[in-house]
Coordinates of C-alpha atoms and ligand atoms in Angstrom, one line a residue:
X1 CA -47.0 -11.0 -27.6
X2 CA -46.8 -9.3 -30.8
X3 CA -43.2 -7.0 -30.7
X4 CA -41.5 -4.8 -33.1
X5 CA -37.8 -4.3 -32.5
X6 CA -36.9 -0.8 -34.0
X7 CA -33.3 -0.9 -35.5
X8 CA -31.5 0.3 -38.5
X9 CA -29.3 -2.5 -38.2
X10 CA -31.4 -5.8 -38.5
X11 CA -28.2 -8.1 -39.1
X12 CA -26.2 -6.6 -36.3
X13 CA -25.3 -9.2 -33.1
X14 CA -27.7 -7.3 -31.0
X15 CA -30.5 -6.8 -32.9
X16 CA -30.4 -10.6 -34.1
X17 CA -30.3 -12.1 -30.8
X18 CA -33.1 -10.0 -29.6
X19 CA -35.3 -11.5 -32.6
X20 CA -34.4 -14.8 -31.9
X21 CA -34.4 -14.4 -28.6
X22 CA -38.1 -13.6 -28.8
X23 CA -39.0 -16.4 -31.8
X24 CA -37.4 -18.7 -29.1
X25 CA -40.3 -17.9 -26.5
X26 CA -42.7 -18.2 -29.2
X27 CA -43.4 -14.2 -29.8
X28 CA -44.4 -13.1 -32.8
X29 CA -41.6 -10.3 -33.5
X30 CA -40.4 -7.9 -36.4
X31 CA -37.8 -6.0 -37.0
X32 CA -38.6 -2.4 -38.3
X33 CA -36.8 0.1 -39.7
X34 CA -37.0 3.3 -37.5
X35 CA -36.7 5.3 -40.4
X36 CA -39.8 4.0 -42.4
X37 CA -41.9 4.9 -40.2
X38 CA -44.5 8.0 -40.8
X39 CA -46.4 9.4 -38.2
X40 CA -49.7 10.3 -39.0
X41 CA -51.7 13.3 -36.8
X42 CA -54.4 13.6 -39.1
X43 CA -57.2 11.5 -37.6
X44 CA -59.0 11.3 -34.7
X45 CA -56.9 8.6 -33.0
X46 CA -52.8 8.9 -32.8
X47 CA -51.5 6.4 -35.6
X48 CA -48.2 5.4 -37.4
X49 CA -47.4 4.1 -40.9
X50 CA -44.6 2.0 -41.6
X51 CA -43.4 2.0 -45.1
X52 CA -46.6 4.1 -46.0
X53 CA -48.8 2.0 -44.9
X54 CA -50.8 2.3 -41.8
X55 CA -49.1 -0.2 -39.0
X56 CA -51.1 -3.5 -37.7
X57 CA -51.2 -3.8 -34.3
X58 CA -48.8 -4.2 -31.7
X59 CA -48.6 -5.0 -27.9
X60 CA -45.0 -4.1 -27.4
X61 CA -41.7 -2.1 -28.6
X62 CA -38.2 -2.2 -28.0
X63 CA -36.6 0.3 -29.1
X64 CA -32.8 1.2 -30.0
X65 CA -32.6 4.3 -31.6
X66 CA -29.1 5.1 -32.8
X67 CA -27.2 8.2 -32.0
X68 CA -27.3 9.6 -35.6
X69 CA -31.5 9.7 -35.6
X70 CA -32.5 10.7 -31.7
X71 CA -34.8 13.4 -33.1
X72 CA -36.9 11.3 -35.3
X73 CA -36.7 7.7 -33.5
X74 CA -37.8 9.2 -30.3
X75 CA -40.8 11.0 -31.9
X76 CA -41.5 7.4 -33.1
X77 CA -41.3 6.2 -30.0
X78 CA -43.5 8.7 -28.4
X79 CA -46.5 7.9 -31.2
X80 CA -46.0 3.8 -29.8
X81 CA -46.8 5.7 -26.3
X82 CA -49.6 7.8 -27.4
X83 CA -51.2 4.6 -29.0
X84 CA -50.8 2.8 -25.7
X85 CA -47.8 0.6 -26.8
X86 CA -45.8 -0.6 -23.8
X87 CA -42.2 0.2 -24.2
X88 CA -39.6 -0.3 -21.8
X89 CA -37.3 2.5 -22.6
X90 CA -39.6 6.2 -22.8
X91 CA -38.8 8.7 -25.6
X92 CA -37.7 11.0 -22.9
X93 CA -35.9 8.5 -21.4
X94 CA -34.0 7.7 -24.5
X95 CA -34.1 11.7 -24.9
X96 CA -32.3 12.3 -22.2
X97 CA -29.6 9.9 -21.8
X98 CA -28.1 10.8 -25.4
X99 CA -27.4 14.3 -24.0
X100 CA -24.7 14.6 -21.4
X101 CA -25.3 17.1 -19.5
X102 CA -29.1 16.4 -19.2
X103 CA -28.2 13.0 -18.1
X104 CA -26.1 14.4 -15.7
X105 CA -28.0 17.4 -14.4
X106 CA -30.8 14.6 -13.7
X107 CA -28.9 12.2 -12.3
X108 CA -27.4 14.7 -9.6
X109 CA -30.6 15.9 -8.6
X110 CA -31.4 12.5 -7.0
X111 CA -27.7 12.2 -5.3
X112 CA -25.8 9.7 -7.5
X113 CA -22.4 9.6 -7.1
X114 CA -20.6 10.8 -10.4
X115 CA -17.3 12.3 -10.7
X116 CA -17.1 16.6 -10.4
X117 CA -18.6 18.0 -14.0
X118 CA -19.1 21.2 -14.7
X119 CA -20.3 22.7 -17.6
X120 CA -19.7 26.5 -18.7
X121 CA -19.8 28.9 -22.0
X122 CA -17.8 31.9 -21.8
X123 CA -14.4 32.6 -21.9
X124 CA -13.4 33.8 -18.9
X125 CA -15.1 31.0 -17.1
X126 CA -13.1 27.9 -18.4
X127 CA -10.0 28.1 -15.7
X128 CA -11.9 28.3 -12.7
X129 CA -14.2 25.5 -13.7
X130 CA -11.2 23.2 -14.6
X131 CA -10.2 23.7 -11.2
X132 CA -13.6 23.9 -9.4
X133 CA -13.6 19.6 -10.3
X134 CA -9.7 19.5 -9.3
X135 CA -7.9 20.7 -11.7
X136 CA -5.7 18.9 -14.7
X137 CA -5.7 16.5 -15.7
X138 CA -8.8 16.7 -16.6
X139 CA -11.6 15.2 -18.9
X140 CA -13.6 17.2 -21.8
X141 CA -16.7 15.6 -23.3
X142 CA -18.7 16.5 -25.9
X143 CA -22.2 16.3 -25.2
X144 CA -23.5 13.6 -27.7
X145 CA -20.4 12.1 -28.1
X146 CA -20.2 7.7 -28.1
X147 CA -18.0 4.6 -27.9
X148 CA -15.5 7.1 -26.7
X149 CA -15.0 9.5 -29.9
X150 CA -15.5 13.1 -28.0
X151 CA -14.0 12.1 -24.7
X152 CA -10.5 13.6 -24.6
X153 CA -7.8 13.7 -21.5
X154 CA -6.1 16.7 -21.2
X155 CA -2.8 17.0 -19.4
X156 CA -2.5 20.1 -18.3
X157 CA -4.6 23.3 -17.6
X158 CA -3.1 25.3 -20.4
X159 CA -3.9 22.1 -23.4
X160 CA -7.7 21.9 -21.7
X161 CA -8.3 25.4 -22.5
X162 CA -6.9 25.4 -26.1
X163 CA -9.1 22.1 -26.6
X164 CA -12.1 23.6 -25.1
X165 CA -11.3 26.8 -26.9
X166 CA -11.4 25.2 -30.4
X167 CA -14.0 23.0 -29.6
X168 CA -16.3 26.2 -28.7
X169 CA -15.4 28.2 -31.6
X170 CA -16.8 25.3 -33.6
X171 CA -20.1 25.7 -32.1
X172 CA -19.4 21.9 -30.1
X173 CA -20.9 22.2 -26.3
X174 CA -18.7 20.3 -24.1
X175 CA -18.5 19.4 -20.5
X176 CA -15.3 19.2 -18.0
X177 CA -15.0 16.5 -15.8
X178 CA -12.9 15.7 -13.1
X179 CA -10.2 12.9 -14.1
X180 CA -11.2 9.6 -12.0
X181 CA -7.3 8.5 -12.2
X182 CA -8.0 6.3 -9.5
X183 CA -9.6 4.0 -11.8
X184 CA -7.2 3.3 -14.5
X185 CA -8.3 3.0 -17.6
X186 CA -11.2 0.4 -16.3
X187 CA -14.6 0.9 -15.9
X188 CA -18.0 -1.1 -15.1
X189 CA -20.3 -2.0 -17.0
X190 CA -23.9 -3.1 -15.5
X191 CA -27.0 -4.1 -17.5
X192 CA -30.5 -3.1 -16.4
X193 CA -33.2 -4.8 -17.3
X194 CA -36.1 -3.4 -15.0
X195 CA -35.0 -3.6 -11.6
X196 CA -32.3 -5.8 -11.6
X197 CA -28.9 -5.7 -13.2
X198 CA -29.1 -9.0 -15.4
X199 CA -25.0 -9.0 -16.1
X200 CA -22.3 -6.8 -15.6
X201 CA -18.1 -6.7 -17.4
X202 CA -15.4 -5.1 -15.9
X203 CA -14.0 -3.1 -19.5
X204 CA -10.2 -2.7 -19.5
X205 CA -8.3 0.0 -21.6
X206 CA -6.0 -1.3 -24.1
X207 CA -1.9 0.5 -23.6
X208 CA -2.1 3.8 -22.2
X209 CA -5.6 4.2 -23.5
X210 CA -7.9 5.8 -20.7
X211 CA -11.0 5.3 -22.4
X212 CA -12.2 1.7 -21.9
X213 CA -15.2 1.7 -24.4
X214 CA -15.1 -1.7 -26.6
X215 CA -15.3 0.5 -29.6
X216 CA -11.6 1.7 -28.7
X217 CA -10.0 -1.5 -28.1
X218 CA -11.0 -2.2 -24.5
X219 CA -11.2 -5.7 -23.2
X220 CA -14.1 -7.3 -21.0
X221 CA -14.2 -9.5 -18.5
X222 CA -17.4 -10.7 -16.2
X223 CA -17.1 -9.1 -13.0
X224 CA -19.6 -9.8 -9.9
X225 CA -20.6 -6.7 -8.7
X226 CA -20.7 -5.5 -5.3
X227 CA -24.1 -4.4 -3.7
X228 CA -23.3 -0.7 -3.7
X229 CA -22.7 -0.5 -7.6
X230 CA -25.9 -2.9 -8.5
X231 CA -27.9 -0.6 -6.1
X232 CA -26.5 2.4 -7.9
X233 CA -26.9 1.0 -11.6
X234 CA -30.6 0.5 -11.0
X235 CA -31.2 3.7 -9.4
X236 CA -29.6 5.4 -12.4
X237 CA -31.4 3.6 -15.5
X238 CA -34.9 4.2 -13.4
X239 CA -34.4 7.7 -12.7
X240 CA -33.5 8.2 -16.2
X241 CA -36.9 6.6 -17.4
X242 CA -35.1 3.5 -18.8
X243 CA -36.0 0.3 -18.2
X244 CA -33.5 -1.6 -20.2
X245 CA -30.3 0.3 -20.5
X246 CA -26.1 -0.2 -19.8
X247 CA -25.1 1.7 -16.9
X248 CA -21.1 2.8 -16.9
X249 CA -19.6 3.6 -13.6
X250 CA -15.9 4.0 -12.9
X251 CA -14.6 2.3 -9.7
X252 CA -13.8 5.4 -7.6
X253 CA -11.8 5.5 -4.3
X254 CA -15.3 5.9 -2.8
X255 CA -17.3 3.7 -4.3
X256 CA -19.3 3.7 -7.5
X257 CA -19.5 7.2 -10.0
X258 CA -21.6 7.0 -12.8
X259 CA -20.5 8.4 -16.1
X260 CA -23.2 7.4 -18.5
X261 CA -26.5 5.5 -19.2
X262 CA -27.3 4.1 -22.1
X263 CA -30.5 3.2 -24.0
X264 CA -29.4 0.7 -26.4
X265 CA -26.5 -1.2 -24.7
X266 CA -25.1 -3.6 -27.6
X267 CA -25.3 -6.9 -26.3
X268 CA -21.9 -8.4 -28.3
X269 CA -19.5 -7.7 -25.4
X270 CA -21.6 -8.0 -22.1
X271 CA -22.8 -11.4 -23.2
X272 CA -19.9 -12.9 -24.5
X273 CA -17.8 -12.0 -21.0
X274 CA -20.7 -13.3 -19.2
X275 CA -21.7 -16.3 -21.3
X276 CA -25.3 -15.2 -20.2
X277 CA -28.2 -14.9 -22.1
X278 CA -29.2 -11.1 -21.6
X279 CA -31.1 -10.9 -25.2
X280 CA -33.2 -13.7 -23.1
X281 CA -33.7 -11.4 -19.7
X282 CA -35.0 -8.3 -22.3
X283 CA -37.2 -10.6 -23.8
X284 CA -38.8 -11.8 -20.6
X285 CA -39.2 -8.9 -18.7
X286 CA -40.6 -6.8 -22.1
X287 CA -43.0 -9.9 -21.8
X288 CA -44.0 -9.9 -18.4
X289 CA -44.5 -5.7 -18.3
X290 CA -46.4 -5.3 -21.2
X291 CA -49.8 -5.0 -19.8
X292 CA -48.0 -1.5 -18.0
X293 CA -47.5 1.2 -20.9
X294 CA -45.9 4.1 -19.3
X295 CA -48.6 6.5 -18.0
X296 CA -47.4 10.4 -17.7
X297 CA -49.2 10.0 -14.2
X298 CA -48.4 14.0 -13.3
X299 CA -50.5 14.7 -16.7
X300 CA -53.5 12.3 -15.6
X301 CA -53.2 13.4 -12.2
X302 CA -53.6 17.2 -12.5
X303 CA -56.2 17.2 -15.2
X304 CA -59.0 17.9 -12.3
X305 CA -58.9 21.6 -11.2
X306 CA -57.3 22.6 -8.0
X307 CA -55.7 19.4 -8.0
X308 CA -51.7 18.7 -8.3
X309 CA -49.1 16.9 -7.4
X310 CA -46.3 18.7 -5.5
X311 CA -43.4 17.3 -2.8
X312 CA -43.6 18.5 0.9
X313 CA -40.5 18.6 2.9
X314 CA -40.8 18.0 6.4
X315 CA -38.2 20.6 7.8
X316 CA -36.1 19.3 11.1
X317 CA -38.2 21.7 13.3
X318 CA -41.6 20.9 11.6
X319 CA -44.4 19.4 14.2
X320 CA -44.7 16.9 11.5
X321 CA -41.1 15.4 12.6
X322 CA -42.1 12.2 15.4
X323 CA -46.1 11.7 14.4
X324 CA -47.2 9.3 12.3
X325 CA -48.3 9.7 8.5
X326 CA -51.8 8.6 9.7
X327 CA -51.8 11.9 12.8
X328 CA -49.8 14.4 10.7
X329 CA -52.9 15.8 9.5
X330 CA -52.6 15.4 5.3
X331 CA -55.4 13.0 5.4
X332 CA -58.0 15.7 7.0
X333 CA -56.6 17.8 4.5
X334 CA -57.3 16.1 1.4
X335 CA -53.7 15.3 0.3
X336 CA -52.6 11.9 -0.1
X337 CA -49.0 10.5 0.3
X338 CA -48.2 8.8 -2.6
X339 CA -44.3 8.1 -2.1
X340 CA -41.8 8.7 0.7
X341 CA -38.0 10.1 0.0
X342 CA -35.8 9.5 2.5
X343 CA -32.2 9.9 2.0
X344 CA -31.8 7.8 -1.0
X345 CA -34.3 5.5 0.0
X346 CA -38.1 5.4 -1.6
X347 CA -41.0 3.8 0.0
X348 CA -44.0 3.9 -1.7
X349 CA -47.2 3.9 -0.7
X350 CA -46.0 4.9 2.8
X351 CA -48.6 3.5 5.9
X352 CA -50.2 5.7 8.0
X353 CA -47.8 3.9 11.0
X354 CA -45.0 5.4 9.2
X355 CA -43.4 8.1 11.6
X356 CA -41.9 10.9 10.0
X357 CA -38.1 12.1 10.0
X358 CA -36.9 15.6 9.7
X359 CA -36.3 15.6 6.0
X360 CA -38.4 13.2 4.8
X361 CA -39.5 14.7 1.2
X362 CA -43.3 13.6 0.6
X363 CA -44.7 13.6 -2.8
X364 CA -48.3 14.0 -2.5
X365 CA -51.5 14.7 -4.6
X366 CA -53.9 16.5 -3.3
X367 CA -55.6 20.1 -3.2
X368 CA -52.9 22.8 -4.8
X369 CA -54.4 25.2 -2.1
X370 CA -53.8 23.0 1.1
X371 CA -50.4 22.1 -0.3
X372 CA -49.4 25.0 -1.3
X373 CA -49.3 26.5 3.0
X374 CA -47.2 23.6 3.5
X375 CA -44.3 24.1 0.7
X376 CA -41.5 26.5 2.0
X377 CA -41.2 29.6 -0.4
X378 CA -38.2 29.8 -2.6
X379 CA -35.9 32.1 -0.6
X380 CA -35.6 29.3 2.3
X381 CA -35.5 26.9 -0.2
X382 CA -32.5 28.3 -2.2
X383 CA -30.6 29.0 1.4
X384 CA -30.6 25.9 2.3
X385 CA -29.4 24.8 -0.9
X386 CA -26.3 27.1 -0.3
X387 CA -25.8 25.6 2.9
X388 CA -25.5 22.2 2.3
X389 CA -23.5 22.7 -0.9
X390 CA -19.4 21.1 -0.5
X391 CA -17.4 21.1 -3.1
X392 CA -16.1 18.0 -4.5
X393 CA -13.0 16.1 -3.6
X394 CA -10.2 17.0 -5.4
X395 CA -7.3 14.1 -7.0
X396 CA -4.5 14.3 -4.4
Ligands
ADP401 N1 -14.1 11.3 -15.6 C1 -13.5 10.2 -16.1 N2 -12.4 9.7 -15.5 C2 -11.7 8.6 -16.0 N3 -12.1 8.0 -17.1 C3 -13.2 8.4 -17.8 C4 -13.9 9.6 -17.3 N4 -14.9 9.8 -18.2 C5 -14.8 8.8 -19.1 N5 -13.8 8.0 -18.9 C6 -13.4 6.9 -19.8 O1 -13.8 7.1 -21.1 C7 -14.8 6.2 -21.6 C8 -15.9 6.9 -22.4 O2 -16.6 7.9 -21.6 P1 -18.1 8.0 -21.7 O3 -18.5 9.2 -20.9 O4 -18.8 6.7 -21.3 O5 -18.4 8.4 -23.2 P2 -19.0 7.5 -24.4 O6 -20.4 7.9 -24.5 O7 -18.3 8.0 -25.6 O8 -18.8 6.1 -24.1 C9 -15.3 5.6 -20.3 O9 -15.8 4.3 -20.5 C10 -14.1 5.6 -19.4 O10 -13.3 4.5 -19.6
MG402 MG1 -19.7 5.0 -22.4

């Protein structure tokens, strides 16, 4: 395959033992500068130029966009998916892992265990939020911060606000999250690479450091993860739209919470705990993927009229709940299941033997009409919501 590895750092660890990495399998790859890139709107056909002039050809990208140029490396990224390009990590993706509290918004939506964050503007509202996630110590984050600069431990309630405070009077967003003290200064680090985690390091905090990150003097060491945390890790990077990506988790008294997810995991520290060849696993599974460019399948899919997608809940007292996908009447109605949420679990393409649970969540394509009679409205929605909410455990 012909790949172009987009970096601003072409002599970094990383970015060389991607290239060789791919010059090893026999790949043709280059290494491009994300920020000599121009992308062109005024023809017919989505195009880019690299150094001015229009870029040749290529089946594949891997990009790592540094923090410093998200805005323009992910529009770069999203012209490689308008042309077709595959990539394994979307410009959304990439989008919205950098942001904190996107990341984290999306993440809880599809239940992943992450410690108590909440995220507020005024004043007034700063107390009660420190001790809606358990009060101090507690964590405050910037929302773009990395390798640990931004993340601050603050002792007490009265320092948090005065940090927060300042912070907020500089125009700086930040998030407050509850303190996982449980974990001590260590944290997990697991590297996707499509649905697998390829290697993982434990990363240790140096003195009474609580932030772990390499950048701050952490140490690594391979750990072997336990099913739960690989589980989680995967789930994370896919829901975020990332492919290849480090997942960080701290080891909390209930299992794994996840904290971030990057997009360009540097390779230097996982591979040198491990002694495996990660750079190798990208390479391969870029490789094997790339006849699959991400297709916005919601934009595809409603593009005929009256047709949508939409997710049908099968409510505990529905006649739905005991009958099979094949007798619960969608087929007659024109709406077809295309995956089935259960809990956690996905199964897609569901069978028409597949009997139905109360609470089964059923994305589905079909007629907006007929769908429609079968979506709850809003007010029920919303009261369940309220129902089930339970606050977070709070630090003994
Ligand atoms: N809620 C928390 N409880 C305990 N330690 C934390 C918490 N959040 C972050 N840390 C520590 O701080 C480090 C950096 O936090 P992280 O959110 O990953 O920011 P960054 O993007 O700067 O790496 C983590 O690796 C972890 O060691
Ligand atoms: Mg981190």
């Amino acid at each position: 395959m012909k790949l172009a590895i987009l970096s601003r750092a072409p002599r970094s660890y990383s970015t060389q033992r991607l290239r060789t990495a791919a010059v090893d399998r026999g790949h043709d790859v280059k290494v491009l500068n994300t920020l000599r890139f121009g992308i062109d709107l005024t023809g017919e056909e989505p195009d880019l130029l690299f150094r001015g002039k229009q870029l040749s050809t290529y089946d594949a990208v891997l990009p790592r966009i540094g923090n410093s140029i998200t805005y323009f490396g992910t529009a770069v990224v999203r012209q490689f998916e308008q042309m077709d390009v595959y990539t394994p990590n979307t410009s959304y993706g990439i989008a919205n892992s950098r942001d904190k509290l996107r990341a984290t918004q999306i993440l809880s939506r599809h239940k992943i265990p992450m410690p108590a964050t909440t995220f507020v503007q005024d004043r007034a509202d700063v107390i009660p939020a420190i001790e809606s996630v358990g009060g101090a110590p507690v964590v405050i984050k910037l929302l773009e911060g990395t390798q640990g600069i931004g993340v601050i431990l603050a002792p007490t309630l009265k320092v948090a606000e005065a940090i927060i405070e300042t912070l907020q009077s500089t125009r700086q967003n930040v998030l407050i999250q509850r303190f996982v003290k449980e974990s001590k200064g260590r944290d997990i680090r697991a590297l996707v690479v499509g649905d697998r985690v390829v290697a993982a390091m434990r990363r240790v905090a140096q003195g009474d450091e609580f932030r772990s990150n390499v950048h701050r003097g952490g140490s690594v060491e391979p750990v072997e993860l336990d099913e739960e945390f690989e589980r989680i890790a995967v789930r994370s990077a896919q829901i975020m739209g990332l492919r290849v990506a480090g997942v960080d988790m701290l080891e909390g008294k209930n299992g794994p919470q996840v904290m971030e997810v990057n997009s360009s995991p540097g390779l230097e520290g996982i591979e040198a705990a491990t002694k495996l060849d990660v750079a190798g696993a990208i390479i391969d599974y870029i490789d094997n993927q790339v006849a699959f460019p991400d297709i916005d399948v919601r934009q595809r899919l409603t593009v005929s009229t009256g047709y949508g997608v939409a997710e049908i809940v099968v409510h505990g007292g529905s006649d739905m709940v005991g009958k099979k996908l094949g007798e619960s009447g969608l087929d007659e109605r024109d709406i077809t299941v295309l995956t089935l949420h259960r809990g956690t679990q996905v199964i897609p393409n569901p069978r028409n033997k597949t009997v139905l649970e109360g609470e089964d969540r059923l994305l589905c394509f079909g007629k907006l009409e007929e769908m429609r009679s079968m979506i709850p409205d809003r007010k029920e929605r919303r009261v369940k919501r309220l129902m089930k909410k339970h606050l977070p455990p709070t630090t003994p």
